[in-house]
C-alpha atoms as one frame of an Amber mdcrd trajectory, in Angstrom:
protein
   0.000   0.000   0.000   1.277   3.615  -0.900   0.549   4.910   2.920   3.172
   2.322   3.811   5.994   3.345   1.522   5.173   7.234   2.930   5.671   6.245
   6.354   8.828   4.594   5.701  10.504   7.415   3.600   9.060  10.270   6.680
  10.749   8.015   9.513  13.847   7.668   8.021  13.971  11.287   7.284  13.090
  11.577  10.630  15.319   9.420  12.122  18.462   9.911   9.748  20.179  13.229
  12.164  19.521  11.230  15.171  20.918   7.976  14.257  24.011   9.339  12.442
  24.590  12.738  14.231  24.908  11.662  17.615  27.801   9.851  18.985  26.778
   8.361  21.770  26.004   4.629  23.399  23.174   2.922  21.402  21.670  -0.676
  21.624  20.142  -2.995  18.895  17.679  -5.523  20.348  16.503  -9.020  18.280
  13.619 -11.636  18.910  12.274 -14.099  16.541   9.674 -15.983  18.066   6.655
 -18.079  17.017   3.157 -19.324  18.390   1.160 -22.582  16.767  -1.919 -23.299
  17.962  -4.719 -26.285  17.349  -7.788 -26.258  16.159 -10.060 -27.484  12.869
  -7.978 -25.045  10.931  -4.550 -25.162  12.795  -2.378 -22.168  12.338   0.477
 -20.082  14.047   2.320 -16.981  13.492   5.789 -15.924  13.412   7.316 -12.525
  15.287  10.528 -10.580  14.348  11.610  -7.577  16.672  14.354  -5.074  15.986
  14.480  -2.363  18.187  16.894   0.242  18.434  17.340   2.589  21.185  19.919
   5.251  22.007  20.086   7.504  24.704  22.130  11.016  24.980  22.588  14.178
  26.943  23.461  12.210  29.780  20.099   9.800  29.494  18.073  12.779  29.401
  16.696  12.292  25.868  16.145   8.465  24.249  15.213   7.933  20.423  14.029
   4.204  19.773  13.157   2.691  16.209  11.137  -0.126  16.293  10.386  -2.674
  13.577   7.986  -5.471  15.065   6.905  -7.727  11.947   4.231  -5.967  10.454
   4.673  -2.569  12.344   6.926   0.542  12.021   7.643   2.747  14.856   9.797
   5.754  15.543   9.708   7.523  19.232  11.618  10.158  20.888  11.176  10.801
  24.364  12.852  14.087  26.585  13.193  14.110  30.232  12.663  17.980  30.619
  13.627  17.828  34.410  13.029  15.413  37.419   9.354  15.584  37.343   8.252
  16.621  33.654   8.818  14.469  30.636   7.893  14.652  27.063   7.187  12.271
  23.607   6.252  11.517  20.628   5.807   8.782  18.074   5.171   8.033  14.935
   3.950   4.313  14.088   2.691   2.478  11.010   1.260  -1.120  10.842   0.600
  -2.983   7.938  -2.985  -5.205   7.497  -2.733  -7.041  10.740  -3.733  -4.284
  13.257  -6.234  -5.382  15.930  -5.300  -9.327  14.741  -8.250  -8.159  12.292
  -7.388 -10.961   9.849  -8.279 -13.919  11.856 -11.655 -14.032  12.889 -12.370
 -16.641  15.551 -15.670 -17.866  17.403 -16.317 -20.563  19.739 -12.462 -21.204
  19.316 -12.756 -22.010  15.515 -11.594 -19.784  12.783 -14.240 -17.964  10.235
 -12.279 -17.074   7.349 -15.353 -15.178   5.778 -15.025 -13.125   8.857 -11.112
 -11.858   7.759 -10.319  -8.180   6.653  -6.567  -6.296   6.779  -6.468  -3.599
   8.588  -3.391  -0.560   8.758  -2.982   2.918  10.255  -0.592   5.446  10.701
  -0.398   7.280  13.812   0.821  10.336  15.681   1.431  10.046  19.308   1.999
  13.007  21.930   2.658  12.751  25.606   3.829  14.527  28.753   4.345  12.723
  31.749   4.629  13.960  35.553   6.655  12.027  38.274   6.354  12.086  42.078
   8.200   9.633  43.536   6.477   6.178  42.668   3.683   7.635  40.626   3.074
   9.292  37.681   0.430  10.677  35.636   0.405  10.826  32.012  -1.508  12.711
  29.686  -1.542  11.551  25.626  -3.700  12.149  22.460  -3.375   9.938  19.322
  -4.501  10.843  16.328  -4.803   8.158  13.187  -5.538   7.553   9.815  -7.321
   3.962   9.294  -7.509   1.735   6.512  -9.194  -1.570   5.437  -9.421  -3.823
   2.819 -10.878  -7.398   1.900  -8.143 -10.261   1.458  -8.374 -13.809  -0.220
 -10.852 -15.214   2.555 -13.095 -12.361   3.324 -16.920 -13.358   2.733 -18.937
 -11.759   0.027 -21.775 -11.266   2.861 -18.826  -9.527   4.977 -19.126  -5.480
   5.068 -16.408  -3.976   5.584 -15.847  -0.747   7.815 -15.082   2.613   5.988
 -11.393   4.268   6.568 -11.987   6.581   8.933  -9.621   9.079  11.153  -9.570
   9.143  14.910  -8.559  11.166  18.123  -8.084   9.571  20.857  -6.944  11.291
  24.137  -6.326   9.130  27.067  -5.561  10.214  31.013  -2.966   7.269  32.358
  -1.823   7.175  35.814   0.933   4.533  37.380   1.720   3.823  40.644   5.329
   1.477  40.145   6.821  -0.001  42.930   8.879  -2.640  41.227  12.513  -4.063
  41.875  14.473  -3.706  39.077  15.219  -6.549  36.781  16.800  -7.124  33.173
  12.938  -7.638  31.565  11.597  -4.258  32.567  14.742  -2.325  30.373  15.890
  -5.350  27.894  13.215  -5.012  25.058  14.304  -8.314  24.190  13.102 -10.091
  27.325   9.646  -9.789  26.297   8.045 -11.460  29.748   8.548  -9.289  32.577
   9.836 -10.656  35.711   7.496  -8.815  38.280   8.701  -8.484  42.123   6.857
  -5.423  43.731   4.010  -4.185  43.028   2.209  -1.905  39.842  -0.804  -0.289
  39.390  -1.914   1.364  36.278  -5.468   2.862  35.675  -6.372   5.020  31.917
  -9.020   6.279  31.195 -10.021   7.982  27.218 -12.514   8.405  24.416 -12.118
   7.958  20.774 -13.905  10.301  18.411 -14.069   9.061  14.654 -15.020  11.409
  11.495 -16.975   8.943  10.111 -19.086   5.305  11.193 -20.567   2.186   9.605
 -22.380  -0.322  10.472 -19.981  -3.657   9.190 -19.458  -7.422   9.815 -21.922
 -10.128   8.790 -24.630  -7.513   8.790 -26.988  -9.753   6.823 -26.520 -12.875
   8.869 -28.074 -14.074  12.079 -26.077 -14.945  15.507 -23.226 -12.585  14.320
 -22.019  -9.462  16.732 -22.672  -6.615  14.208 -20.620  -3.736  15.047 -21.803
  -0.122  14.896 -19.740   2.313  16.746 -20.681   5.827  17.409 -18.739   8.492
  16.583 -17.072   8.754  20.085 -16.476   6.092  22.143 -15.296   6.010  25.837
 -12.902   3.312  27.604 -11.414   2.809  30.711  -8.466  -0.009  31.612  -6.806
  -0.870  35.156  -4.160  -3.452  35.270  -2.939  -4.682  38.335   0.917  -6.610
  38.254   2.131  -8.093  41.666   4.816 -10.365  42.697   6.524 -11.946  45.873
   8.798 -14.282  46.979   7.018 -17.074  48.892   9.953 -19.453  49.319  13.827
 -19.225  48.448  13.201 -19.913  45.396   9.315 -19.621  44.982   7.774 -16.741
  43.652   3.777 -15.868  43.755   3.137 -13.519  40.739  -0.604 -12.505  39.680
  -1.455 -10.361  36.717  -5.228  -8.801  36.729  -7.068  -6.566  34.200 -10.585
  -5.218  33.524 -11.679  -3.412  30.672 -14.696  -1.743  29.568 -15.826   0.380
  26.471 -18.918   1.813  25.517 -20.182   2.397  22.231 -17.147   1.148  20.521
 -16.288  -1.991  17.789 -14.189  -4.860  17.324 -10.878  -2.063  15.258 -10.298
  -1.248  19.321 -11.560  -4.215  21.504  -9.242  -5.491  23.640  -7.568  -9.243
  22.351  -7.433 -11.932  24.360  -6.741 -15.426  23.705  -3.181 -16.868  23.101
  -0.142 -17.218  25.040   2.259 -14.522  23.285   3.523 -11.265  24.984   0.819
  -8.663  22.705  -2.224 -10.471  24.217  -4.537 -11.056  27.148  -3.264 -14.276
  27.471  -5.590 -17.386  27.821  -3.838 -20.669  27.180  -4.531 -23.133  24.484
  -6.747 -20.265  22.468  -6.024 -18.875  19.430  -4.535 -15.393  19.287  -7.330
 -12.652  19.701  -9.952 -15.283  19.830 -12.152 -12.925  21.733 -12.097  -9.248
  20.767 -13.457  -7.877  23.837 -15.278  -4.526  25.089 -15.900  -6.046  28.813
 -13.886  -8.089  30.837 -12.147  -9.100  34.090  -8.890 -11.477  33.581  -6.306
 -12.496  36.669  -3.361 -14.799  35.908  -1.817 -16.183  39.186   1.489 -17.904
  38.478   3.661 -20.105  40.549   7.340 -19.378  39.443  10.583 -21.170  40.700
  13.593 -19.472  40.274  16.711 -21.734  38.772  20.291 -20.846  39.257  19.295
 -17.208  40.379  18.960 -16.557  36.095  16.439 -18.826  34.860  12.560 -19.364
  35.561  10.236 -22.229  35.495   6.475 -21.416  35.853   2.674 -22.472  36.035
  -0.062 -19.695  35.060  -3.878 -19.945  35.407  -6.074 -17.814  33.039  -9.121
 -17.058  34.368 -11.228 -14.123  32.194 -14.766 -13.477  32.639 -16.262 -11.727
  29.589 -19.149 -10.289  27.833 -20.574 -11.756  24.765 -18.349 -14.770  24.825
 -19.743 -16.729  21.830 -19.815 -13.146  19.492 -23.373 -12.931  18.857 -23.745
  -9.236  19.737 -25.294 -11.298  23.671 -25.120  -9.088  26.658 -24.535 -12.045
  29.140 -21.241 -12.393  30.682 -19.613 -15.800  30.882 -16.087 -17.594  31.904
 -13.049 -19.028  29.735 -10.282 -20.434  31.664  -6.315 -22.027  30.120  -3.652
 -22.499  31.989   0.141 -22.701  30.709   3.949 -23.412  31.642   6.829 -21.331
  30.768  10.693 -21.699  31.057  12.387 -18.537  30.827  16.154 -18.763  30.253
  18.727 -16.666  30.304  22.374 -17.272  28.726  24.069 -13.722  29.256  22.656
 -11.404  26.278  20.830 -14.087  24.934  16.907 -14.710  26.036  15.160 -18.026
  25.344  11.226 -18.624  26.249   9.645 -21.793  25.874   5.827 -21.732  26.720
   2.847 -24.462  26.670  -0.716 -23.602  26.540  -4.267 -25.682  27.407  -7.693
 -24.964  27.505 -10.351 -26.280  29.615 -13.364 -27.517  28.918 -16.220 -24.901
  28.174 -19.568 -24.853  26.859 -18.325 -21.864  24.880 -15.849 -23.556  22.834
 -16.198 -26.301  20.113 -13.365 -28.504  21.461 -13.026 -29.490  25.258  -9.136
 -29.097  24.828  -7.583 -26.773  22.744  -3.581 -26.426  22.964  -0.468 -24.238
  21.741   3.193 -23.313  21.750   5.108 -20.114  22.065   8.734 -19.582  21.587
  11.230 -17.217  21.100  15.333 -16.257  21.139  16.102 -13.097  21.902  19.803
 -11.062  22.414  21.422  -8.168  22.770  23.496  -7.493  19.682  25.481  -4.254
  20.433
């Protein structure tokens, strides 16, 4: 798509003085990873992260570039002072924004139900510390655009392109001991000890709306947003060493949007890192505008460097079977993980099952994550 080749030629401009005019420290970051998962229609995707990052004027200001397999991302971020920060971004991604593509209910893939979806968009922020908290104000603003692929069903409406605002009010409590995952971009599971709270709270408000999805079929959610839209989002991460080598860790979110549509529902299903993760599931095989979710995980620590773990997904949701229902219901997967580290290098290793539901097809569904990460420079 033209928008594509645009974005790439304005973020290299962009980027060019930074990346070649300043002579200072600068890392490069790799990951290539992959999740399978079963079901009728088996299927999997693959994940390839290059991020670089360089900081200057004594850590003050930090410029990243970001390529993450079908996105593009450039960011600059200031540290105006001990309490005042600033940003910006610029980010393009290419047909699979929202995990649009694969449409999944009951735990089975539609393929009549698949569209590609892109955007570019324009991110500013400023950011207030005090001590562990901070509050973060942000608007983004972007251009959307869809189109039908090889599977999408002739009885399958499409939404319009369309450009949105979106402002959003985030605040963070982080009380966190530090660890290699919360700076290493290539350590894509955080290792959590302490405790952090983050609540946001926005609206989105479109130019334009349509009514689109299997519009002319029966037991279908149809979506038809309004113009503005309003969301709020609290996660909760927590961890704690139980034993000498034992550590409780529990991840918790709830969601809820009004008046919304499936281009900014929240995904969950899967056991990657860009997910609401419930094990065994497909990726996004819920696109969700209400939920709860808590993960409790029993971790044991190996050799002070490497992690061995249990998690239980537990998410209660609206409109599980994606019929447009207004009844809530549970899905529950568990998974286990190895996390290694071998100096700069990062290995994950992670298993995922189902359990049985009335709200799935199957009573076990299953899947596979992995991924090798290092530090190049």
């Amino acid at each position: 798509m033209k928008f594509m080749h645009i974005f790439l030629i304005i973020t290299l401009l962009l980027t060019s003085s930074f990346v070649y005019a300043q002579k200072n420290s600068s890392n490069l970051y790799f990951v290539a990873a992959g999740e399978y998962w079963q079901n009728d229609d088996p299927s999997g995707h693959g994940i390839l992260l290059l991020h670089y990052l360089q900081k200057y004027d004594n850590n003050k200001k930090t410029f990243q570039l970001v390529y993450n397999t079908d996105t593009l991302q450039f960011s600059f971020d200031n540290r105006l002072s001990t309490q005042w920060a600033w940003g910006v971004w610029l980010k393009g991604e290419y047909a699979f924004s929202g995990l649009l593509p694969d449409y999944y209910k009951k735990g089975e893939l539609v393929k009549e139900g698949s569209l590609n979806a892109s955007f570019i968009e324009l991110e500013n922020h400023i950011v207030y510390y005090a001590a562990k908290h901070s509050v973060k104000l942000s608007a983004f603003v972007k251009q959307w655009f869809f189109d039908k692929n090889d599977t999408t069903g002739q009885e399958f409406t499409l939404p319009n392109d369309f450009f949105s605002l979106t402002p959003e009010f985030i605040y963070t409590y982080w009380s966190v001991n530090h660890d290699k995952s919360i700076d290493d971009p290539h350590r894509l599971f955080k290792r959590v000890n302490g405790l952090m709270v983050q609540l946001r709270s926005g609206s989105t408000i479109r130019n334009k709306t349509n009514r689109w999805g299997f519009i002319t079929t029966q037991n279908n959610r149809i979506n038809n947003a309004k113009k503005i839209s309003y969301h709020i989002k609290e996660t909760i991460s927590f961890g704690v060493k139980l034993l000498n080598v034992i550590n409780l860790r529990i991840l918790q979110n709830f969601y809820w949007s009004e008046y919304s549509d499936d281009i900014f529902h929240e995904r969950l299903g899967g056991i990657s890192p860009y997910v609401d993760q419930i094990g065994g599931l497909p990726w996004a095989a819920f696109l969700s505008s209400k939920h709860i979710t808590i993960h409790p995980a029993i971790v044991a620590s190996l050799f002070k460097k490497h992690e061995l773990g249990l998690y239980f997904d537990i998410a209660y949701l609206e409109d599980v079977e994606r019929t447009g229902s207004r009844s809530w219901d549970l899905i529950n997967g568990l998974s286990v993980y190895a996390d290694l580290r071998i100096k700069d290098w990062q290995f994950d290793i992670k298993g995922g099952f189902s359990l049985p539901n009335k709200n799935l097809e199957k009573d076990l569904y299953y899947s596979i994550y992995f991924a090798l990460g290092k530090k190049l420079f």
